[in-house]
PDB file of C-alpha atoms in Angstrom:
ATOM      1  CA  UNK A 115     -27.324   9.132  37.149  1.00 61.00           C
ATOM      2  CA  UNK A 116     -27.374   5.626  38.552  1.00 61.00           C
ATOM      3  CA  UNK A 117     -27.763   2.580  36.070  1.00 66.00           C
ATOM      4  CA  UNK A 118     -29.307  -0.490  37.614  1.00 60.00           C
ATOM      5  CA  UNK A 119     -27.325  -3.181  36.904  1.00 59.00           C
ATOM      6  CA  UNK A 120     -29.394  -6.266  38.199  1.00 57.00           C
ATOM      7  CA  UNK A 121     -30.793  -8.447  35.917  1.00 54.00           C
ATOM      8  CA  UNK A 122     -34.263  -8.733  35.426  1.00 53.00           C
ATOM      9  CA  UNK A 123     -36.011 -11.714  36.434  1.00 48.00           C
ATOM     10  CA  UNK A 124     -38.490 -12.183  33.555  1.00 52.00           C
ATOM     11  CA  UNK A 125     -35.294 -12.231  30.740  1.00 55.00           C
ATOM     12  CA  UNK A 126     -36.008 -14.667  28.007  1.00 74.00           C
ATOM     13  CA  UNK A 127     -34.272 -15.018  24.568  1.00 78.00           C
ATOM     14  CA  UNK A 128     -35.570 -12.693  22.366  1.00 77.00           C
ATOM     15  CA  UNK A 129     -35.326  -9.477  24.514  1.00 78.00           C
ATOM     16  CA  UNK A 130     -31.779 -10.332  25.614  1.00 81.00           C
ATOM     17  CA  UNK A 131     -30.853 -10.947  21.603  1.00 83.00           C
ATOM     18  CA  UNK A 132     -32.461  -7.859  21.241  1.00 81.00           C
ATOM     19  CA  UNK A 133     -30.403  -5.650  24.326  1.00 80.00           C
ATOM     20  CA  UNK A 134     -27.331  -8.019  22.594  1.00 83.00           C
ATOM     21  CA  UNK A 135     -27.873  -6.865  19.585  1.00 85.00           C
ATOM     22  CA  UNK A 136     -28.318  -2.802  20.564  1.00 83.00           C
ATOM     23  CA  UNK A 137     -25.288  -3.047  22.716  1.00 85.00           C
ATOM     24  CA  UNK A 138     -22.829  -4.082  19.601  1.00 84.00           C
ATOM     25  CA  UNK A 139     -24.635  -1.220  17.661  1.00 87.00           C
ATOM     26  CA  UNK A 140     -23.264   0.997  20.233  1.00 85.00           C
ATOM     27  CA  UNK A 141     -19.909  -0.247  20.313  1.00 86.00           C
ATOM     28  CA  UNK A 142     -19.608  -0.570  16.152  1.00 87.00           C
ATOM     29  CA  UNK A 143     -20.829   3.163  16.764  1.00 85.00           C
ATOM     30  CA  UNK A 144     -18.329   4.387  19.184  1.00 84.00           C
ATOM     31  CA  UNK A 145     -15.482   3.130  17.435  1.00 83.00           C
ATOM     32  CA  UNK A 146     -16.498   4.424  13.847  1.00 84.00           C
ATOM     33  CA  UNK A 147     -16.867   7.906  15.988  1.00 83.00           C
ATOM     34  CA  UNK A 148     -13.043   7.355  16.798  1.00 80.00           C
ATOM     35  CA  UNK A 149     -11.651   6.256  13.813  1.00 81.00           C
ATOM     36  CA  UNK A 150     -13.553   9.100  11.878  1.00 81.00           C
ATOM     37  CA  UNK A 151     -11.553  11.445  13.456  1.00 79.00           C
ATOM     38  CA  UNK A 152      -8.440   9.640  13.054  1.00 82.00           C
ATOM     39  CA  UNK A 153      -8.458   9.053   9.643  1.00 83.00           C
ATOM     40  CA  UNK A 154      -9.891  13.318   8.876  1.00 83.00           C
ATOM     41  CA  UNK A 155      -7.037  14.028  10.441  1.00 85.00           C
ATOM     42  CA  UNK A 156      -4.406  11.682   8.576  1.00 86.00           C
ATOM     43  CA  UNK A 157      -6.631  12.866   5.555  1.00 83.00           C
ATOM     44  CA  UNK A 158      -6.222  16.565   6.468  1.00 86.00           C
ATOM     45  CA  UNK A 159      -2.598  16.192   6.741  1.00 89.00           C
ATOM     46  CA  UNK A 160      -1.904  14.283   3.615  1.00 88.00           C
ATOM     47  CA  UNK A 161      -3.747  16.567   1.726  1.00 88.00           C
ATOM     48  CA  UNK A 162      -1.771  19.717   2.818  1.00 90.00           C
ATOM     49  CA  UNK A 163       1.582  17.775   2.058  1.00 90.00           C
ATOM     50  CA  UNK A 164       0.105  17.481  -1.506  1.00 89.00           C
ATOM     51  CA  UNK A 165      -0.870  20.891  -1.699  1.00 90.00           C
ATOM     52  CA  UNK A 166       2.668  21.693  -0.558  1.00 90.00           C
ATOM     53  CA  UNK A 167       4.772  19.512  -3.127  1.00 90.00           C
ATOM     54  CA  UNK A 168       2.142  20.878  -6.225  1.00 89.00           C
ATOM     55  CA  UNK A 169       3.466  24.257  -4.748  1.00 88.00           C
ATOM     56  CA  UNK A 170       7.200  22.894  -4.962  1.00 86.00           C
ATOM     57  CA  UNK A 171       6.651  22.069  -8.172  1.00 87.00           C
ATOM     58  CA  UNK A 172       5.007  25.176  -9.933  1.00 86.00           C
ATOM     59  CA  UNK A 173       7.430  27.266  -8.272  1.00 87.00           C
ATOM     60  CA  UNK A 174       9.691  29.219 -10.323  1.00 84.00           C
ATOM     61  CA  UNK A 175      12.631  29.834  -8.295  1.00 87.00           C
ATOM     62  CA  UNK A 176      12.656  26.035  -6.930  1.00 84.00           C
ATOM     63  CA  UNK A 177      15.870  24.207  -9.107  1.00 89.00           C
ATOM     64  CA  UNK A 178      14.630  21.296 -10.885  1.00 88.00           C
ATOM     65  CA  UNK A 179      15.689  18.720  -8.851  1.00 90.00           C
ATOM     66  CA  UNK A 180      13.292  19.589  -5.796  1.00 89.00           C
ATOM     67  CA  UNK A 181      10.648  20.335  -8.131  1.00 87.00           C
ATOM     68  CA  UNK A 182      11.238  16.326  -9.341  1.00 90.00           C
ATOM     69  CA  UNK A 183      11.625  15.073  -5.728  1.00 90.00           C
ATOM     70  CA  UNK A 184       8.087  17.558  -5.300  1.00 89.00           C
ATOM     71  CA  UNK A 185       6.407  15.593  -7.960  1.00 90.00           C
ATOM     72  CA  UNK A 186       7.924  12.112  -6.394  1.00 92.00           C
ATOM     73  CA  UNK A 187       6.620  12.685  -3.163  1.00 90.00           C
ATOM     74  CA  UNK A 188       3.316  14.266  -4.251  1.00 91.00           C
ATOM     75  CA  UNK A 189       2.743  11.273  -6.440  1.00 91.00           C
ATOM     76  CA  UNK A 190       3.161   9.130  -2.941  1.00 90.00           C
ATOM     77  CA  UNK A 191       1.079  11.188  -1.059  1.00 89.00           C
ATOM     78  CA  UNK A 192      -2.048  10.563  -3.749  1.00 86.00           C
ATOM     79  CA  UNK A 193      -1.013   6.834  -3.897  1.00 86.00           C
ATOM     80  CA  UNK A 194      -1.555   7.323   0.286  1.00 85.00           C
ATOM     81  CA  UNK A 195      -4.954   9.068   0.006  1.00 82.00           C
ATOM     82  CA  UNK A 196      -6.502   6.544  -2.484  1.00 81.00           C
ATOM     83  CA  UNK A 197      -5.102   4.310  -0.185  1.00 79.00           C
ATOM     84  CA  UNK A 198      -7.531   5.009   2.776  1.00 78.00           C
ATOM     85  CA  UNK A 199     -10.351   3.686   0.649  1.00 76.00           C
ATOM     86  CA  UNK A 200     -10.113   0.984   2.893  1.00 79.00           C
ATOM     87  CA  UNK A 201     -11.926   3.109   5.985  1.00 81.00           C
ATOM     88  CA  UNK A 202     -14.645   4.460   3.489  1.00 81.00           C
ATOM     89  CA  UNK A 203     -15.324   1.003   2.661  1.00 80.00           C
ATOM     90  CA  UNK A 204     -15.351  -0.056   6.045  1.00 83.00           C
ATOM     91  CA  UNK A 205     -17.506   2.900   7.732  1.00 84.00           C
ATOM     92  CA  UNK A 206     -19.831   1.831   4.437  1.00 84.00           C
ATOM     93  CA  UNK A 207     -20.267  -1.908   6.044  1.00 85.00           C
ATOM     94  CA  UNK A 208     -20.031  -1.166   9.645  1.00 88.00           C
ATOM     95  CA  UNK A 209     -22.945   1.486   9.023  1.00 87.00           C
ATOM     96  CA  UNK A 210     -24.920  -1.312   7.289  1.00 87.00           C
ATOM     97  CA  UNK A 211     -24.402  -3.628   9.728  1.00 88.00           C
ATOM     98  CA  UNK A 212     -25.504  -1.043  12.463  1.00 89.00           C
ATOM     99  CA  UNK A 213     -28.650   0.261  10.850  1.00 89.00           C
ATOM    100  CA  UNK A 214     -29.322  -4.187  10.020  1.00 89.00           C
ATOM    101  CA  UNK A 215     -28.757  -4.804  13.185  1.00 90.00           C
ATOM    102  CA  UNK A 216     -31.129  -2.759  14.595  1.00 90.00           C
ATOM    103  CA  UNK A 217     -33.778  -3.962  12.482  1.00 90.00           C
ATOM    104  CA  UNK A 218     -33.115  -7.214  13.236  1.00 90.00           C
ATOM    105  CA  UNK A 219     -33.138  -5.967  16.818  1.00 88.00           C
ATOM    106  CA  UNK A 220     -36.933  -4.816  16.824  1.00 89.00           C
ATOM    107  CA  UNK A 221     -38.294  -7.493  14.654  1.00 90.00           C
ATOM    108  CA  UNK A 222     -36.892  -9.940  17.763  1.00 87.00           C
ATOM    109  CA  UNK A 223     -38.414  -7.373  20.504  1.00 85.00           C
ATOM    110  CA  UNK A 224     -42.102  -7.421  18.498  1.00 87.00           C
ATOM    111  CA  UNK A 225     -44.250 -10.411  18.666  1.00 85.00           C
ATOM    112  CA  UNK A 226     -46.000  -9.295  15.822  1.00 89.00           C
ATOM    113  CA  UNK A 227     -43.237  -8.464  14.048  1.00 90.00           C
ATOM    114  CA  UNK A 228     -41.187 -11.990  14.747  1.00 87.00           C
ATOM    115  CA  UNK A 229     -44.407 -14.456  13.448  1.00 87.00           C
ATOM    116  CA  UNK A 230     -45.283 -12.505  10.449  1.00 91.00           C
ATOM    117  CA  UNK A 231     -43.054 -13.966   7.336  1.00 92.00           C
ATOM    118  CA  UNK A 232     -43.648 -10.470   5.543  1.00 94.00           C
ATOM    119  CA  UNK A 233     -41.707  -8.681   8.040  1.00 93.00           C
ATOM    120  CA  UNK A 234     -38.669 -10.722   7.938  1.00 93.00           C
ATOM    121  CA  UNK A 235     -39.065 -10.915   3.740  1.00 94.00           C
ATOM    122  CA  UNK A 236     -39.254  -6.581   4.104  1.00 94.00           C
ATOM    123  CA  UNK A 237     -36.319  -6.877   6.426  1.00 93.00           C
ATOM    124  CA  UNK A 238     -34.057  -8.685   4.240  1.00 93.00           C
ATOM    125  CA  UNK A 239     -35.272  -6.336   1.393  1.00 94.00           C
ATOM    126  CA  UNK A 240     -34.125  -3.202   3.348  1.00 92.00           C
ATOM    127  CA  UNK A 241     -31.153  -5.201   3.915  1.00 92.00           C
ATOM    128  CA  UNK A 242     -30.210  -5.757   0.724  1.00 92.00           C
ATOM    129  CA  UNK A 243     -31.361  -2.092  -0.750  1.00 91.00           C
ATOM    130  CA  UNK A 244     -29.041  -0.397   1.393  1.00 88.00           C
ATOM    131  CA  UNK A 245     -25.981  -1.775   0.013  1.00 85.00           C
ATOM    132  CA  UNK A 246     -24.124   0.582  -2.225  1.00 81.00           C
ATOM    133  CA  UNK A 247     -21.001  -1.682  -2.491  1.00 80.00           C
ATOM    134  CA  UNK A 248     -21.328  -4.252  -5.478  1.00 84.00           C
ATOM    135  CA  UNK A 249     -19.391  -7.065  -3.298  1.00 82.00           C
ATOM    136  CA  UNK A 250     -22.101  -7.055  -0.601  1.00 84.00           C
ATOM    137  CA  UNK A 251     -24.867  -7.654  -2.641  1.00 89.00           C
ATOM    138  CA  UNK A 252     -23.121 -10.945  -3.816  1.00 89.00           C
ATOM    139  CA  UNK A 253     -22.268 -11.932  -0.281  1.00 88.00           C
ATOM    140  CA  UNK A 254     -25.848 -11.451   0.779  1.00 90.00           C
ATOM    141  CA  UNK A 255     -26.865 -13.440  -2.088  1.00 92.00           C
ATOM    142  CA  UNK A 256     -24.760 -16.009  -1.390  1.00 91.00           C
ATOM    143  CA  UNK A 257     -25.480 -16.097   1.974  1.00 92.00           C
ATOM    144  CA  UNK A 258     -29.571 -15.796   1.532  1.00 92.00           C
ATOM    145  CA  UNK A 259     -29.111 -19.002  -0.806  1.00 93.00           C
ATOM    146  CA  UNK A 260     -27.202 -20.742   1.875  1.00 92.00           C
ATOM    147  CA  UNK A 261     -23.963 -20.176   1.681  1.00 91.00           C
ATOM    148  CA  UNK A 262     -22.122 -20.520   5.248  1.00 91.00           C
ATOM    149  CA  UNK A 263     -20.087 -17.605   6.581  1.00 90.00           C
ATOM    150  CA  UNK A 264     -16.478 -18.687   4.912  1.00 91.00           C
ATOM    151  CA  UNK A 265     -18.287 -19.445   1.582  1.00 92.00           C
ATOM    152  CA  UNK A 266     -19.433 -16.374   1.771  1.00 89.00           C
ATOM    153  CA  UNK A 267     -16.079 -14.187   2.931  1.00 89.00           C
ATOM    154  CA  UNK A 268     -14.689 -16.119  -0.047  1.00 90.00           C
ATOM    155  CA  UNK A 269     -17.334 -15.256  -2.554  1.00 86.00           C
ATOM    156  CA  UNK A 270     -17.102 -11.714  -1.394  1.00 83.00           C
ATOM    157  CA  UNK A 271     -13.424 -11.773  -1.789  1.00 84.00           C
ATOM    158  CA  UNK A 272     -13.630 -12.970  -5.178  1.00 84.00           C
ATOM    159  CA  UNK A 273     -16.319 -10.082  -5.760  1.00 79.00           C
ATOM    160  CA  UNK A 274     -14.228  -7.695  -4.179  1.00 74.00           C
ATOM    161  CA  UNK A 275     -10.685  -8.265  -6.069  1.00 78.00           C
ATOM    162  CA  UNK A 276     -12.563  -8.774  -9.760  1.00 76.00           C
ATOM    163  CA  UNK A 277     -14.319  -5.212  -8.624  1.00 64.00           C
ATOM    164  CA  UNK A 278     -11.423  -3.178  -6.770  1.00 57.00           C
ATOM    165  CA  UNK A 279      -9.651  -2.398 -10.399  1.00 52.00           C
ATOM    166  CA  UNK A 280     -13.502  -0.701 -11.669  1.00 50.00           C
ATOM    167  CA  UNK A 281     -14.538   0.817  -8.610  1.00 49.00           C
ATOM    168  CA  UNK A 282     -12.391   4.223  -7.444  1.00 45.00           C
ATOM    169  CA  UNK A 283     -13.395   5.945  -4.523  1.00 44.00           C
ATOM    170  CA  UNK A 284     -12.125   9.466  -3.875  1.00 40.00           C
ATOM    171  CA  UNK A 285     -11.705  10.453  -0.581  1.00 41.00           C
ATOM    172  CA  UNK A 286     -11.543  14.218   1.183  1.00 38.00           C
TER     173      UNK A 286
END
């Protein structure tokens, strides 16, 4: 398969926003496709080392100092897995900024679409529906009411720290 490279004469702002746009859907895309494996296989491997201190631990035979050091380690290996929250939250975001992206990306390519006042107030409804993480509905807030990008990433951090103690996320 050959890809033609050369630019198109007739290129004018909104379709190349639009290509832009596409293009860093497919990267965010690609590299959530390698972390994801990645991070099942930490998760896979943590899991079985907890499965094999609990074993330690309710074995008979073991003496009572491994089954301690079993119970140490297994209460490590939990601290671990709670501790990949992180890429859960971050596939979360990185998938809403993919599917908003796109969005965005045919409301620029449409005519229609990029005149009409409804579209844009349906597209930053969709926006904000999607959002299943507290701390991203305040940073859209903020930044619908104006906020500029570091007000925002410090709103959100607020958000996020007041929220992180409420919110647990189990993983695998």
């Amino acid at each position: 398969m050959s890809i033609n490279l050369t630019p198109k004469p007739d290129l004018c702002f909104r379709s190349e926003t639009a290509r832009l746009l596409a293009l860093n859907v497919a990267q965010i895309q690609t590299g959530m496709l390698d972390g994801e494996n990645s991070i099942e296989q930490i998760g896979d491997s943590f899991q079985d080392l907890a499965s094999f201190c609990l074993n330690m631990q309710n074995k008979s035979e073991c003496p009572a100092e491994l089954k301690q050091e079993a119970a140490l380690m297994y209460q490590k290996v939990n601290g671990a897995i709670v501790a990949f929250q992180f890429y859960d939250r971050l596939a979360q975001r990185l998938d809403h900024v993919q599917k908003n992206l796109i969005l965005l990306s045919e409301i620029l390519s449409d005519n229609e679409k990029l005149d009409n006042p409804d579209d844009w107030q349906s597209l930053r409804t969709r926006i904000k529906s999607s959002y299943s993480i507290d701390s991203e509905v305040v940073m859209y807030e903020a930044v619908m009411n104006g906020a500029s990008i570091t007000e925002a990433i410090e709103i959100f951090k607020k958000e996020l720290n007041t929220t992180s103690n409420d919110e647990a996320i189990e993983l695998f």
